[in-house]
Short mmCIF file of C-alpha atoms in Angstrom, two decimals:
data_model
loop_
_atom_site.label_atom_id
_atom_site.label_comp_id
_atom_site.label_asym_id
_atom_site.label_seq_id
_atom_site.Cartn_x
_atom_site.Cartn_y
_atom_site.Cartn_z
CA MET A 16 5.54 -5.73 -16.83
CA SER A 17 5.74 -4.80 -20.40
CA GLU A 18 3.31 -5.29 -23.15
CA ASP A 19 3.69 -8.03 -25.54
CA ASN A 20 1.32 -8.77 -28.71
CA LYS A 21 1.62 -12.40 -28.94
CA THR A 22 0.81 -13.87 -25.49
CA PRO A 23 -0.35 -12.30 -22.21
CA SER A 24 2.21 -10.99 -19.87
CA VAL A 25 1.07 -13.27 -17.12
CA ILE A 26 -0.11 -16.67 -17.26
CA LEU A 27 -1.05 -19.40 -14.49
CA GLU A 28 -2.08 -22.56 -15.82
CA ASN A 29 -3.68 -24.89 -13.01
CA VAL A 30 -1.00 -23.61 -10.32
CA SER A 31 -0.85 -24.54 -6.67
CA LYS A 32 1.54 -24.14 -3.84
CA TRP A 33 1.57 -26.08 -0.88
CA TYR A 34 3.88 -25.33 2.41
CA GLY A 35 3.58 -28.81 3.83
CA GLN A 36 0.18 -29.38 4.64
CA VAL A 37 -0.88 -25.75 4.20
CA MET A 38 -2.45 -24.73 0.81
CA GLY A 39 -0.91 -21.58 -0.29
CA ILE A 40 -2.51 -21.35 -3.73
CA ASN A 41 -5.19 -23.90 -4.97
CA ASP A 42 -5.21 -24.85 -8.68
CA ILE A 43 -5.53 -21.11 -10.21
CA SER A 44 -5.55 -20.55 -13.77
CA LEU A 45 -5.83 -17.00 -15.08
CA ALA A 46 -4.22 -14.55 -18.00
CA ILE A 47 -3.31 -11.18 -17.50
CA GLU A 48 -2.44 -8.47 -20.18
CA GLY A 49 -2.24 -4.67 -20.19
CA GLY A 50 -3.67 -2.11 -18.03
CA VAL A 51 -3.87 -2.41 -14.13
CA THR A 52 -5.25 -5.23 -12.47
CA GLY A 53 -6.00 -5.40 -8.58
CA ILE A 54 -5.21 -8.56 -6.59
CA LEU A 55 -7.70 -8.32 -3.86
CA GLY A 56 -8.24 -10.52 -0.88
CA PRO A 57 -7.99 -10.61 3.02
CA ASN A 58 -4.77 -11.55 4.75
CA GLY A 59 -4.10 -15.30 4.07
CA ALA A 60 -6.02 -15.30 0.62
CA GLY A 61 -2.60 -16.13 -1.27
CA LYS A 62 -1.81 -12.80 -2.49
CA SER A 63 1.73 -12.76 -1.33
CA THR A 64 2.19 -16.64 -2.39
CA LEU A 65 0.89 -15.54 -6.10
CA PHE A 66 3.56 -12.76 -6.28
CA LYS A 67 6.39 -14.86 -5.09
CA LEU A 68 5.42 -17.60 -7.53
CA LEU A 69 5.38 -14.76 -10.50
CA MET A 70 8.92 -13.54 -9.44
CA GLY A 71 10.48 -16.93 -8.96
CA ARG A 72 10.91 -16.69 -5.34
CA LEU A 73 8.58 -19.89 -5.01
CA LYS A 74 8.34 -22.77 -7.47
CA PRO A 75 4.83 -24.15 -8.00
CA SER A 76 3.93 -27.47 -6.46
CA GLN A 77 1.84 -27.97 -9.44
CA GLY A 78 1.18 -26.15 -12.71
CA ASN A 79 3.00 -23.63 -14.75
CA VAL A 80 3.82 -20.03 -14.33
CA LYS A 81 4.70 -18.04 -17.76
CA LEU A 82 5.83 -14.50 -18.23
CA PHE A 83 5.39 -13.25 -21.69
CA GLY A 84 4.93 -16.70 -22.76
CA ILE A 85 8.08 -17.88 -21.18
CA ASP A 86 8.61 -20.38 -18.14
CA PRO A 87 10.95 -18.29 -16.15
CA TRP A 88 12.15 -21.62 -14.25
CA SER A 89 13.76 -22.71 -17.40
CA ASP A 90 14.68 -19.08 -18.82
CA THR A 91 15.10 -15.96 -16.52
CA SER A 92 15.21 -13.61 -19.23
CA PRO A 93 11.47 -12.34 -18.35
CA TYR A 94 12.68 -10.94 -15.18
CA ARG A 95 14.64 -8.24 -17.22
CA ARG A 96 11.33 -6.77 -18.23
CA ILE A 97 9.59 -6.62 -14.88
CA GLY A 98 9.76 -4.24 -11.83
CA TYR A 99 8.85 -5.60 -8.51
CA VAL A 100 8.01 -3.86 -5.18
CA SER A 101 7.82 -6.48 -2.40
CA GLU A 102 5.66 -5.78 0.90
CA SER A 103 8.95 -6.05 2.76
CA GLU A 104 12.60 -5.74 1.85
CA ARG A 105 15.60 -6.39 3.86
CA LEU A 106 18.79 -4.12 3.54
CA TYR A 107 22.15 -4.66 4.25
CA ASP A 108 23.05 -3.17 7.55
CA TRP A 109 26.02 -0.95 5.98
CA MET A 110 23.51 0.41 3.40
CA THR A 111 21.32 3.25 3.23
CA ALA A 112 18.02 3.25 1.22
CA GLN A 113 19.67 5.51 -1.34
CA ASP A 114 22.31 2.87 -1.63
CA PHE A 115 20.46 0.04 -1.98
CA VAL A 116 17.95 1.45 -4.49
CA SER A 117 20.83 2.98 -6.57
CA THR A 118 22.76 -0.28 -6.56
CA LEU A 119 19.86 -2.06 -7.85
CA ALA A 120 19.32 0.48 -10.54
CA ARG A 121 22.97 0.20 -11.48
CA LEU A 122 22.56 -3.71 -11.79
CA HIS A 123 19.67 -2.96 -14.15
CA GLY A 124 22.13 -1.16 -16.57
CA MET A 125 21.85 2.59 -15.46
CA THR A 126 24.98 4.69 -15.04
CA ARG A 127 25.82 5.97 -11.60
CA GLU A 128 24.38 9.36 -12.16
CA GLU A 129 21.11 7.86 -13.76
CA ALA A 130 20.88 5.38 -10.75
CA ASN A 131 21.38 8.09 -8.15
CA ALA A 132 18.95 10.47 -9.88
CA ARG A 133 16.34 7.79 -10.26
CA ALA A 134 16.78 6.34 -6.59
CA GLU A 135 16.27 9.78 -5.12
CA HIS A 136 13.02 10.17 -7.19
CA VAL A 137 11.59 6.83 -6.13
CA LEU A 138 12.55 7.51 -2.34
CA ASP A 139 10.90 10.89 -2.52
CA LEU A 140 7.46 8.94 -3.64
CA HIS A 141 7.90 6.47 -0.68
CA GLY A 142 5.80 6.86 2.32
CA CYS A 143 2.31 6.50 3.70
CA ASP A 144 1.44 10.16 3.69
CA PRO A 145 -1.52 11.32 1.29
CA ILE A 146 0.57 13.20 -1.06
CA ALA A 147 3.02 10.25 -1.64
CA ARG A 148 0.32 7.72 -2.03
CA THR A 149 -1.60 9.83 -4.63
CA SER A 150 1.77 10.34 -6.48
CA ILE A 151 2.14 6.29 -6.64
CA MET A 152 -1.48 5.90 -7.57
CA ASN A 153 -1.01 8.30 -10.59
CA VAL A 154 2.42 6.71 -11.67
CA ILE A 155 0.60 3.25 -11.61
CA ARG A 156 -2.45 4.73 -13.51
CA GLU A 157 -0.14 6.25 -16.15
CA LEU A 158 1.90 2.97 -16.55
CA GLY A 159 -1.59 1.04 -17.15
CA SER A 160 -2.64 3.74 -19.64
CA GLN A 161 0.78 3.08 -21.68
CA GLY A 162 -0.37 -0.68 -22.08
CA LYS A 163 2.00 -1.97 -19.31
CA THR A 164 0.59 -4.93 -17.38
CA VAL A 165 0.45 -3.84 -13.77
CA LEU A 166 -0.36 -5.94 -10.75
CA VAL A 167 -1.21 -4.28 -7.38
CA SER A 168 -1.78 -6.32 -4.23
CA SER A 169 -4.19 -4.94 -1.54
CA HIS A 170 -6.71 -5.97 0.99
CA ILE A 171 -8.61 -2.39 0.76
CA LEU A 172 -11.18 -2.23 -1.73
CA GLU A 173 -11.18 1.44 -1.76
CA GLU A 174 -7.68 1.59 -2.60
CA ILE A 175 -7.97 -0.58 -5.77
CA GLU A 176 -11.13 1.42 -6.85
CA ARG A 177 -8.91 4.48 -7.37
CA ILE A 178 -6.60 3.00 -9.91
CA THR A 179 -8.38 0.19 -11.74
CA GLU A 180 -11.68 -1.50 -12.64
CA GLN A 181 -10.10 -4.81 -13.55
CA ILE A 182 -9.64 -7.09 -10.08
CA VAL A 183 -8.73 -10.41 -9.29
CA ILE A 184 -10.16 -11.71 -5.89
CA LEU A 185 -8.35 -14.54 -4.00
CA HIS A 186 -10.08 -16.24 -0.90
CA ASN A 187 -8.30 -19.25 0.90
CA GLY A 188 -5.84 -19.76 -1.79
CA ARG A 189 -8.49 -19.98 -4.55
CA LEU A 190 -9.65 -17.77 -7.31
CA LEU A 191 -13.04 -16.28 -6.35
CA ALA A 192 -13.60 -13.94 -9.10
CA LEU A 193 -11.98 -12.28 -12.08
CA GLY A 194 -13.22 -9.31 -14.13
CA ASN A 195 -14.63 -5.79 -13.85
CA LEU A 196 -15.10 -4.64 -10.26
CA TYR A 197 -18.13 -2.29 -10.96
CA ALA A 198 -20.25 -5.35 -12.80
CA ILE A 199 -19.45 -7.48 -9.66
CA ARG A 200 -20.30 -4.50 -7.18
CA ASP A 201 -23.72 -3.87 -9.43
CA LEU A 202 -24.72 -7.39 -8.06
CA LEU A 203 -23.63 -6.53 -4.67
CA ASP A 204 -25.87 -3.25 -4.58
CA LYS A 205 -28.93 -5.41 -4.99
CA HIS A 206 -28.49 -7.14 -1.74
CA PRO A 207 -29.31 -5.59 1.69
CA HIS A 208 -27.17 -2.70 2.55
CA ARG A 209 -26.92 -0.14 5.28
CA ILE A 210 -26.19 3.69 5.09
CA MET A 211 -24.80 5.28 8.51
CA ILE A 212 -25.90 8.96 8.88
CA THR A 213 -24.74 10.77 11.63
CA THR A 214 -26.90 13.68 12.85
CA ASP A 215 -28.29 15.60 15.49
CA GLU A 216 -31.91 14.69 14.79
CA PRO A 217 -31.81 11.06 13.54
CA ARG A 218 -35.50 10.56 14.29
CA LYS A 219 -36.92 13.57 12.29
CA LEU A 220 -34.64 12.55 9.53
CA ALA A 221 -35.74 8.97 9.60
CA SER A 222 -39.39 10.00 9.30
CA ALA A 223 -38.38 11.64 6.03
CA PHE A 224 -36.91 8.57 4.78
CA ILE A 225 -39.73 6.13 5.57
CA GLY A 226 -41.73 6.78 2.46
CA GLU A 227 -38.73 6.60 0.06
CA GLU A 228 -39.08 3.56 -2.22
CA PRO A 229 -35.42 2.18 -1.91
CA VAL A 230 -35.63 2.29 1.77
CA TYR A 231 -37.16 -0.68 3.55
CA GLY A 232 -36.26 0.19 7.14
CA VAL A 233 -34.50 2.52 9.68
CA ARG A 234 -32.79 1.82 12.88
CA PHE A 235 -30.91 3.91 15.81
CA PRO A 236 -27.63 2.16 16.63
CA GLU A 237 -26.61 4.56 18.97
CA GLU A 238 -26.95 8.13 19.78
CA GLY A 239 -26.84 10.75 17.09
CA LYS A 240 -26.67 7.87 14.28
CA LEU A 241 -29.29 6.80 11.99
CA GLU A 242 -29.02 3.69 9.81
CA ILE A 243 -30.91 3.37 6.66
CA GLN A 244 -31.61 -0.05 5.20
CA THR A 245 -31.93 -0.67 1.52
CA ASN A 246 -31.91 -3.58 -1.07
CA ASP A 247 -30.66 -0.84 -3.82
CA LEU A 248 -27.74 0.92 -2.64
CA SER A 249 -27.45 3.16 -5.75
CA ALA A 250 -31.14 4.09 -5.77
CA ALA A 251 -30.65 4.96 -1.97
CA HIS A 252 -28.00 7.23 -2.71
CA SER A 253 -29.56 8.93 -5.60
CA VAL A 254 -32.57 10.05 -3.22
CA LEU A 255 -30.19 10.86 -0.19
CA PRO A 256 -29.32 14.32 -1.10
CA ARG A 257 -32.91 15.55 -1.78
CA VAL A 258 -34.24 14.00 1.33
CA ILE A 259 -31.61 15.64 3.63
CA VAL A 260 -31.93 18.98 2.01
CA ASP A 261 -35.96 18.85 2.18
CA SER A 262 -35.78 17.61 5.68
CA LYS A 263 -33.58 20.62 6.80
CA VAL A 264 -31.90 18.31 9.01
CA SER A 265 -27.90 18.85 9.85
CA VAL A 266 -25.82 16.14 8.40
CA SER A 267 -22.11 15.81 9.69
CA ARG A 268 -21.23 12.25 8.24
CA ILE A 269 -22.53 9.64 5.91
CA ASP A 270 -21.05 6.17 5.92
CA ASN A 271 -21.26 2.81 3.89
CA PRO A 272 -20.65 0.12 6.34
CA ASP A 273 -21.03 -2.72 3.89
CA ASP A 274 -19.18 -1.15 1.20
CA ASN A 275 -15.99 -2.99 1.59
CA LEU A 276 -14.01 -5.95 0.56
CA GLU A 277 -15.46 -8.08 3.58
CA SER A 278 -19.05 -7.70 2.31
CA LEU A 279 -18.03 -8.42 -1.45
CA LEU A 280 -16.34 -11.56 -0.31
CA GLY A 281 -19.46 -12.41 1.61
CA TYR A 282 -21.68 -12.14 -1.39
CA LEU A 283 -19.32 -14.08 -3.56
CA ILE A 284 -18.89 -17.05 -1.06
CA GLY A 285 -22.59 -17.10 -0.36
CA GLY A 286 -22.58 -15.49 2.77
CA THR A 287 -24.38 -12.34 4.30
#
């Protein structure tokens, strides 16, 4: 979505969407303008419904959706300024992927040569391998740095962290949080966390951690594993390298099992 100086690119005003007795989106109001914004939430949170409302695939049961200050249900012109990649897309049986993408590009006004070249470039980026994903992430970041408004949907916190700090978190169709990801995580870091360390000498390493201030407990969940328990994740990670080096214990892996979207949601909704 392109930048507009007068009004936010995306505005939702008390938007709700019902599927019969099922609530897809519940009374959401927000405004988004410029840069990359991550739309986060578990499956069933309302992410797909939100995007379908923005793209005119669904009409709100209540409230208003505006793109560049315009209600697209009364004027479809905003869609000429928007690119949309859905979670799934059906092709005509007789069409190749190249045919499908180049046809859409030609409908957007490109010449046949331009459309074929762009389609080939886009399809080269498509895929789930690390190189392709990195290329796509770079494109998204670059669009955001140009002032474009880019919305990215995901249920993977780490994936969103790679491209933006601005997030919208949905849960059960409601807006749970909106703002800077790291500000929210700073709050989360002050709650109980686990650091899981894989080592051949877990008990020796545990004894080295016991005296460190950020650590309030240790546990041995299985053979070759040490669980460090802390109420300050950042502080615990700051002492982690020194303690490991001083202990002369070999460590093969360090994980943060609580550093994920589920833990963030648990904190925001008052869980554990």
